[in-house]
Amino acid sequence: MTPLSVRSNFFQATEPTLYIVKGMCILDSDGNRILAKYYDKDVLTTAKEQKAFEKNLFNKTHRANAEIIMLEGLTCVYKSNVDLFFYVMGSSHENELILQSVLNALYESVSILLRRNVEKRVLLENLDAVMLAFDEICDGGVILDSDPGSVVARAALRPDDVPLAEQTVAQVLQSAKEQLKWSLLK
Amino acid sequence: MSVFKRDKKEEEEGGGNPYQNLDKTIVLQESRYFNQTPVNPRKCCLILTKVLYLLNQGEKFTTQEATEAFFATTKLFQSKDVMLRRMVYLCIKELSGLAQDVIIVTSSLTKDMTGKEDLYRAAAIRALCSITDSTMLQAIERYMKQAIVDKNPAVSSAALVSALHLSSTAPDLVRRWANEAQEAIASDNAMVSYHALGVVAGSRKNDKLSMVKLVTRLGRSPLKSPYALCLLIRLAAQLVEDDDSDSSQSYIEFIECCLRHKSEMVIYEAAHAIVNLRKTTRDLAPAVSVLQLFCGSSKASLRLAGARTLARLTAKHPTAVAACAVDLENLISDSNRSVATLAVTTLLATGAESSVDRLMKQISSFVSEISDEFKIVVVRAIRRLCTKFPRKHQSLAAFLAGMLRDEGGLEYKAAIADAIIALVEENPDAKETGLAHLCEFIEDCEHTALAVRILHLLGREGPKSRQPSRYIRFIYNRVILESGPVRAAAVSAVAQFGAQRPELLPNIRVLLSRCQMDDEDEVRDRAIYYSAILDTSDPQLINDYIVNVPKPNPVLLEKALRDHLATTPDQSFDLKSVPSEEEPKENKEAIVEIEVRKPVQVSMEELYSEQLAKIPGIERVGPLFKTNPPVDLTEAETEYRVRLLKHVYARHVVLQFECINTLSDQILEDVHIRLEVPPEYEIKTEVPCQKLGYDKPESVFVVVEYPCAFLDSLGTFGATLEFTVKDCDPNTGVPDPDEGYADTYPLEEFDMGCSDQIRARAAADDWDQTWERSSNAPQASDTFVLPQNSVNEAASAVCEHLGLPKAAIVGEAVKEIRGGGIFRGGAPVLVRARLVSSPAGVTMQLAARSPREDVAQLLLAAVG
């Protein structure tokens, strides 16, 4: 570790970059990991560290639904439904609203994939599709896509499921209406 | 009813989680099914999901297991099922880091990426780029270029993001794709243009001129993607930071323009950028009013964003933030504790003295509900408040003491103790109350480390108080009740009282003699040691071994001891040769920030000791005395950048030239330094650098022996870089076969001054006694007239010459510099300078005392 490289690393931390997402995870109602990905090779590298972090994160967030928390030098935005908790992590200097948009993409994509039944049992039945959605939203820390509709379209569905592209116009309108209703109700 | 029962039972068994009790070996066995033809896609998908799930849960796969699973997976390319193919890509990516020979799938993936199925292409590109290396990359370069400008946004994004990942390993190859990426910025798809901008900006990172062009061009015709705009704002803000000319005005205008964008994300990014600009911009009002609006939002993230950015602003523009006091006060009772804490700490940092009590009351209403990290933030804010409003110390100390009594972890308690310790040190009025609170705390403190620290503080501060005897009771109670380390610390603290308060000495002797019967070796040893020293009644001995004991840097002490044992174990070890512990540098810019991780403070000496160990025979010059901060010997933006570090030893100096080659098409070989030394200096050895590649710092070391006489050591060095240049391929770094040619590069001159050779520190509290005690040592003194206009400037300049910290300057009307230090070789030295303003400039009378007269004279010569 030469001092000069230390310095350049320091600059990289503040340099404009596309590597925004440090991690994403979905936990169940006991704080156990269902899916988790960490993208920064300097942040939470070992499985043990990650699980400890998730435990801590869960303890701090499962009671108060407060959307956002600063924890261990990371900004974490989160959202929960029934027995699932969705988290997106970024550096403590990151634009919170960008992270929020990623969380939104994650939650909405999963919600569409699970046909609005966002709960653990249904998610586990569709774990493969959710894994593909994870992969389509974020690639190695770079936000790949944040539009839930196109994420779902890209995370290809099984032939017997109806892919978004093949839904009739009426169906799409209906689901759009429903989405709008939900967002107004919130 | 029976159904309900069964459900319940199932739930207890893990909620019907089919992945709950997966066994790695069974799953790997299942993956052999992939070898059959034809396969059932659904069944395969499930098995692949299981593999991925295990990996995701942190299950360890050996290389062999991973390779087996990988090769089984590759068999699935026979299936045409879309979903299955996508899972295969995912598995390839996940296993690529663990398995061997992963490049075997290159051709299958290349086929998919150039095929017709759009759903395959994007994912295939990403999978391919995760397994490929820079040599294979050239083979697929043509396809990548095409993919970047593909009309399908998914394909284009995939290619761009992959290019970005690859740019860390093959930057020059990716740079060749910049034209295509440039084209993609104009894409209609928001994400594509964002990714393209990222790739282009990354490739121009070191080329300021083209970066300026890029930002200027895109700033005029704004991008559609909010993400891309955020990135552009960051790039523009960076240009403003680097550019001092008026041209930066246009970037600021662009950022301000973004404040009126329709996306909140962009508005916030712009406001954040303006607030964080180091230069004061014309007007912060628009940005601040945006943040104010955010504070009133219904979304917690927006409120946090607003409050956090305002908090950052407090350090630079407290008045701007004070205007938002009403908005922040509304946030104190926010349901999101992060927001509430930030609001309170910001208010504390900007508020007036009159509002402190009210805020403290509000904090106490919710402090029990928040997590330790936030409590620490609050404690730090209170600590700053103690410095700002010393008159409020009574209520603040009482508040801190109350927090100290509550439940909490070590880090939290340590933060409170730190705050009280700082209060005790800074504010003489608060000393007695603060110490009383700490005494009470150690009565019931389960953290050994904290108790030891507080006992140490009591030992240092207690003897100076009006009623020292009352602290002794608290300290001695520890000897009876606590564990070994605490007892030992208590013994040391008690000894301090004996050393500094003669009237208490008889009692202290009794206490120490009782401790000599302790079970613990360390406690006994200390008691006997201190008793023996106190019994001598020799003030010099007591001062040197109890009151003012030098604290060597532990890491360097360990290293010095090891070296000593390895080289000259039969001689006695000189403790003075080890650099003493540095005072932790206070962070000047007090920013309200929730930052739990702190960078570890490493001293310069520790940082470089590993590199110095490479010099053959370095152990013969003895232990390292001091490493000086680096000096640049070239301008900032030149072909070769060199900076110098002076590592000072007792009779030698090691000059370390850290060189960076910033030309990607050149390799420097056989890099030497031609050094012109002042008279009497002698060059001992040089360790040249064999090869200096692009952007990889390497060092050349020159070992120089100091002149015998200290006085001759001041002088100026000249240096020239000598090397052989070879052209090379910028992509691979392989040099051309030809000979290359010799070249030189002149470096700036540098000095060897007094400050380089001395480890100085500001005077301690008992300066007058110290100076008095040294009265029989040789003294050198003289009067100087300094060219500076003000006494303050002159004092700072003198301190810099002598290597003294600014804390050495004391006094109001007549400035006095008081300090001392150790010269290389171990000679202690004391300096006193008095400065007064006179018509001709600033007159200074400087006196230096040292057992070595020539050291004292050197100090005068350095100023003259």
PDB file of N, CA, C and O in Angstrom, chain B residues 7 14 79-80 92 117 133 140 290 353 378 395 455 530 562 572 652 673 721 724 751 829:
ATOM      1  N   ASP B   7     -51.170 -25.877   8.281  1.00  0.00           N
ATOM      2  CA  ASP B   7     -50.519 -24.636   7.864  1.00  0.00           C
ATOM      3  C   ASP B   7     -49.576 -24.137   8.938  1.00  0.00           C
ATOM      4  O   ASP B   7     -48.451 -23.739   8.666  1.00  0.00           O
ATOM      5  N   GLY B  14     -40.497 -23.359   8.720  1.00  0.00           N
ATOM      6  CA  GLY B  14     -39.789 -22.445   7.827  1.00  0.00           C
ATOM      7  C   GLY B  14     -40.681 -21.872   6.759  1.00  0.00           C
ATOM      8  O   GLY B  14     -40.214 -21.492   5.689  1.00  0.00           O
ATOM      9  N   SER B  79     -30.633 -25.966 -24.444  1.00  0.00           N
ATOM     10  CA  SER B  79     -32.053 -25.648 -24.324  1.00  0.00           C
ATOM     11  C   SER B  79     -32.354 -24.274 -24.905  1.00  0.00           C
ATOM     12  O   SER B  79     -31.538 -23.356 -24.811  1.00  0.00           O
ATOM     13  N   LYS B  80     -33.548 -24.149 -25.479  1.00  0.00           N
ATOM     14  CA  LYS B  80     -33.918 -22.875 -26.083  1.00  0.00           C
ATOM     15  C   LYS B  80     -34.815 -22.051 -25.154  1.00  0.00           C
ATOM     16  O   LYS B  80     -35.272 -20.979 -25.524  1.00  0.00           O
ATOM     17  N   ILE B  92     -23.296 -18.249 -14.693  1.00  0.00           N
ATOM     18  CA  ILE B  92     -21.952 -18.055 -15.244  1.00  0.00           C
ATOM     19  C   ILE B  92     -21.287 -16.878 -14.554  1.00  0.00           C
ATOM     20  O   ILE B  92     -20.136 -16.930 -14.124  1.00  0.00           O
ATOM     21  N   GLU B 117     -32.109 -13.083 -30.894  1.00  0.00           N
ATOM     22  CA  GLU B 117     -32.989 -12.953 -29.730  1.00  0.00           C
ATOM     23  C   GLU B 117     -32.526 -11.792 -28.853  1.00  0.00           C
ATOM     24  O   GLU B 117     -31.490 -11.855 -28.194  1.00  0.00           O
ATOM     25  N   ASP B 133     -10.902 -11.628 -20.299  1.00  0.00           N
ATOM     26  CA  ASP B 133      -9.773 -10.806 -19.857  1.00  0.00           C
ATOM     27  C   ASP B 133      -9.301  -9.945 -21.032  1.00  0.00           C
ATOM     28  O   ASP B 133      -9.814 -10.055 -22.139  1.00  0.00           O
ATOM     29  N   ILE B 140     -13.446  -9.647 -29.269  1.00  0.00           N
ATOM     30  CA  ILE B 140     -14.869  -9.297 -29.342  1.00  0.00           C
ATOM     31  C   ILE B 140     -15.080  -7.797 -29.496  1.00  0.00           C
ATOM     32  O   ILE B 140     -16.199  -7.305 -29.443  1.00  0.00           O
ATOM     33  N   VAL B 290     -34.508  25.770  -1.735  1.00  0.00           N
ATOM     34  CA  VAL B 290     -34.893  24.439  -2.204  1.00  0.00           C
ATOM     35  C   VAL B 290     -34.777  23.426  -1.066  1.00  0.00           C
ATOM     36  O   VAL B 290     -35.679  22.622  -0.820  1.00  0.00           O
ATOM     37  N   GLU B 353     -26.900  31.413  22.119  1.00  0.00           N
ATOM     38  CA  GLU B 353     -26.712  30.903  23.468  1.00  0.00           C
ATOM     39  C   GLU B 353     -28.046  30.761  24.195  1.00  0.00           C
ATOM     40  O   GLU B 353     -28.264  29.848  24.974  1.00  0.00           O
ATOM     41  N   VAL B 378     -25.183  13.325  18.786  1.00  0.00           N
ATOM     42  CA  VAL B 378     -25.677  14.357  19.699  1.00  0.00           C
ATOM     43  C   VAL B 378     -24.579  14.751  20.685  1.00  0.00           C
ATOM     44  O   VAL B 378     -24.341  15.938  20.939  1.00  0.00           O
ATOM     45  N   SER B 395     -24.885  23.483  32.769  1.00  0.00           N
ATOM     46  CA  SER B 395     -26.033  22.695  32.309  1.00  0.00           C
ATOM     47  C   SER B 395     -25.589  21.617  31.324  1.00  0.00           C
ATOM     48  O   SER B 395     -26.123  20.505  31.336  1.00  0.00           O
ATOM     49  N   LEU B 455      -9.007   7.264  34.787  1.00  0.00           N
ATOM     50  CA  LEU B 455      -8.044   7.281  35.889  1.00  0.00           C
ATOM     51  C   LEU B 455      -6.794   8.052  35.490  1.00  0.00           C
ATOM     52  O   LEU B 455      -6.235   8.813  36.279  1.00  0.00           O
ATOM     53  N   TYR B 530       6.980   3.179  41.727  1.00  0.00           N
ATOM     54  CA  TYR B 530       6.634   4.545  42.116  1.00  0.00           C
ATOM     55  C   TYR B 530       7.092   4.842  43.536  1.00  0.00           C
ATOM     56  O   TYR B 530       7.585   5.938  43.823  1.00  0.00           O
ATOM     57  N   ARG B 562      12.575  -4.440  17.845  1.00  0.00           N
ATOM     58  CA  ARG B 562      12.911  -5.598  17.012  1.00  0.00           C
ATOM     59  C   ARG B 562      14.244  -5.374  16.287  1.00  0.00           C
ATOM     60  O   ARG B 562      15.115  -6.244  16.290  1.00  0.00           O
ATOM     61  N   SER B 572      22.803  -0.915  25.101  1.00  0.00           N
ATOM     62  CA  SER B 572      21.532  -0.537  25.733  1.00  0.00           C
ATOM     63  C   SER B 572      20.679   0.225  24.724  1.00  0.00           C
ATOM     64  O   SER B 572      21.188   0.897  23.829  1.00  0.00           O
ATOM     65  N   HIS B 652      22.126  10.089   9.273  1.00  0.00           N
ATOM     66  CA  HIS B 652      21.888   9.972   7.839  1.00  0.00           C
ATOM     67  C   HIS B 652      20.518  10.525   7.497  1.00  0.00           C
ATOM     68  O   HIS B 652      19.665  10.661   8.371  1.00  0.00           O
ATOM     69  N   ILE B 673      18.598   9.240  -9.661  1.00  0.00           N
ATOM     70  CA  ILE B 673      18.561  10.645  -9.283  1.00  0.00           C
ATOM     71  C   ILE B 673      20.004  11.134  -9.233  1.00  0.00           C
ATOM     72  O   ILE B 673      20.851  10.516  -8.569  1.00  0.00           O
ATOM     73  N   LEU B 721      16.434  14.024 -12.554  1.00  0.00           N
ATOM     74  CA  LEU B 721      15.988  12.659 -12.797  1.00  0.00           C
ATOM     75  C   LEU B 721      16.698  12.159 -14.056  1.00  0.00           C
ATOM     76  O   LEU B 721      16.680  12.833 -15.085  1.00  0.00           O
ATOM     77  N   THR B 724      16.154   6.030 -18.875  1.00  0.00           N
ATOM     78  CA  THR B 724      16.107   5.615 -20.274  1.00  0.00           C
ATOM     79  C   THR B 724      14.636   5.514 -20.673  1.00  0.00           C
ATOM     80  O   THR B 724      13.862   4.852 -19.980  1.00  0.00           O
ATOM     81  N   ASP B 751      15.418  22.137   0.257  1.00  0.00           N
ATOM     82  CA  ASP B 751      16.290  22.506   1.372  1.00  0.00           C
ATOM     83  C   ASP B 751      16.308  21.436   2.452  1.00  0.00           C
ATOM     84  O   ASP B 751      15.385  20.665   2.599  1.00  0.00           O
ATOM     85  N   VAL B 829      16.265  20.093  23.252  1.00  0.00           N
ATOM     86  CA  VAL B 829      16.486  21.514  23.054  1.00  0.00           C
ATOM     87  C   VAL B 829      15.225  22.263  23.467  1.00  0.00           C
ATOM     88  O   VAL B 829      14.114  21.748  23.330  1.00  0.00           O
TER      89      VAL B 829
END
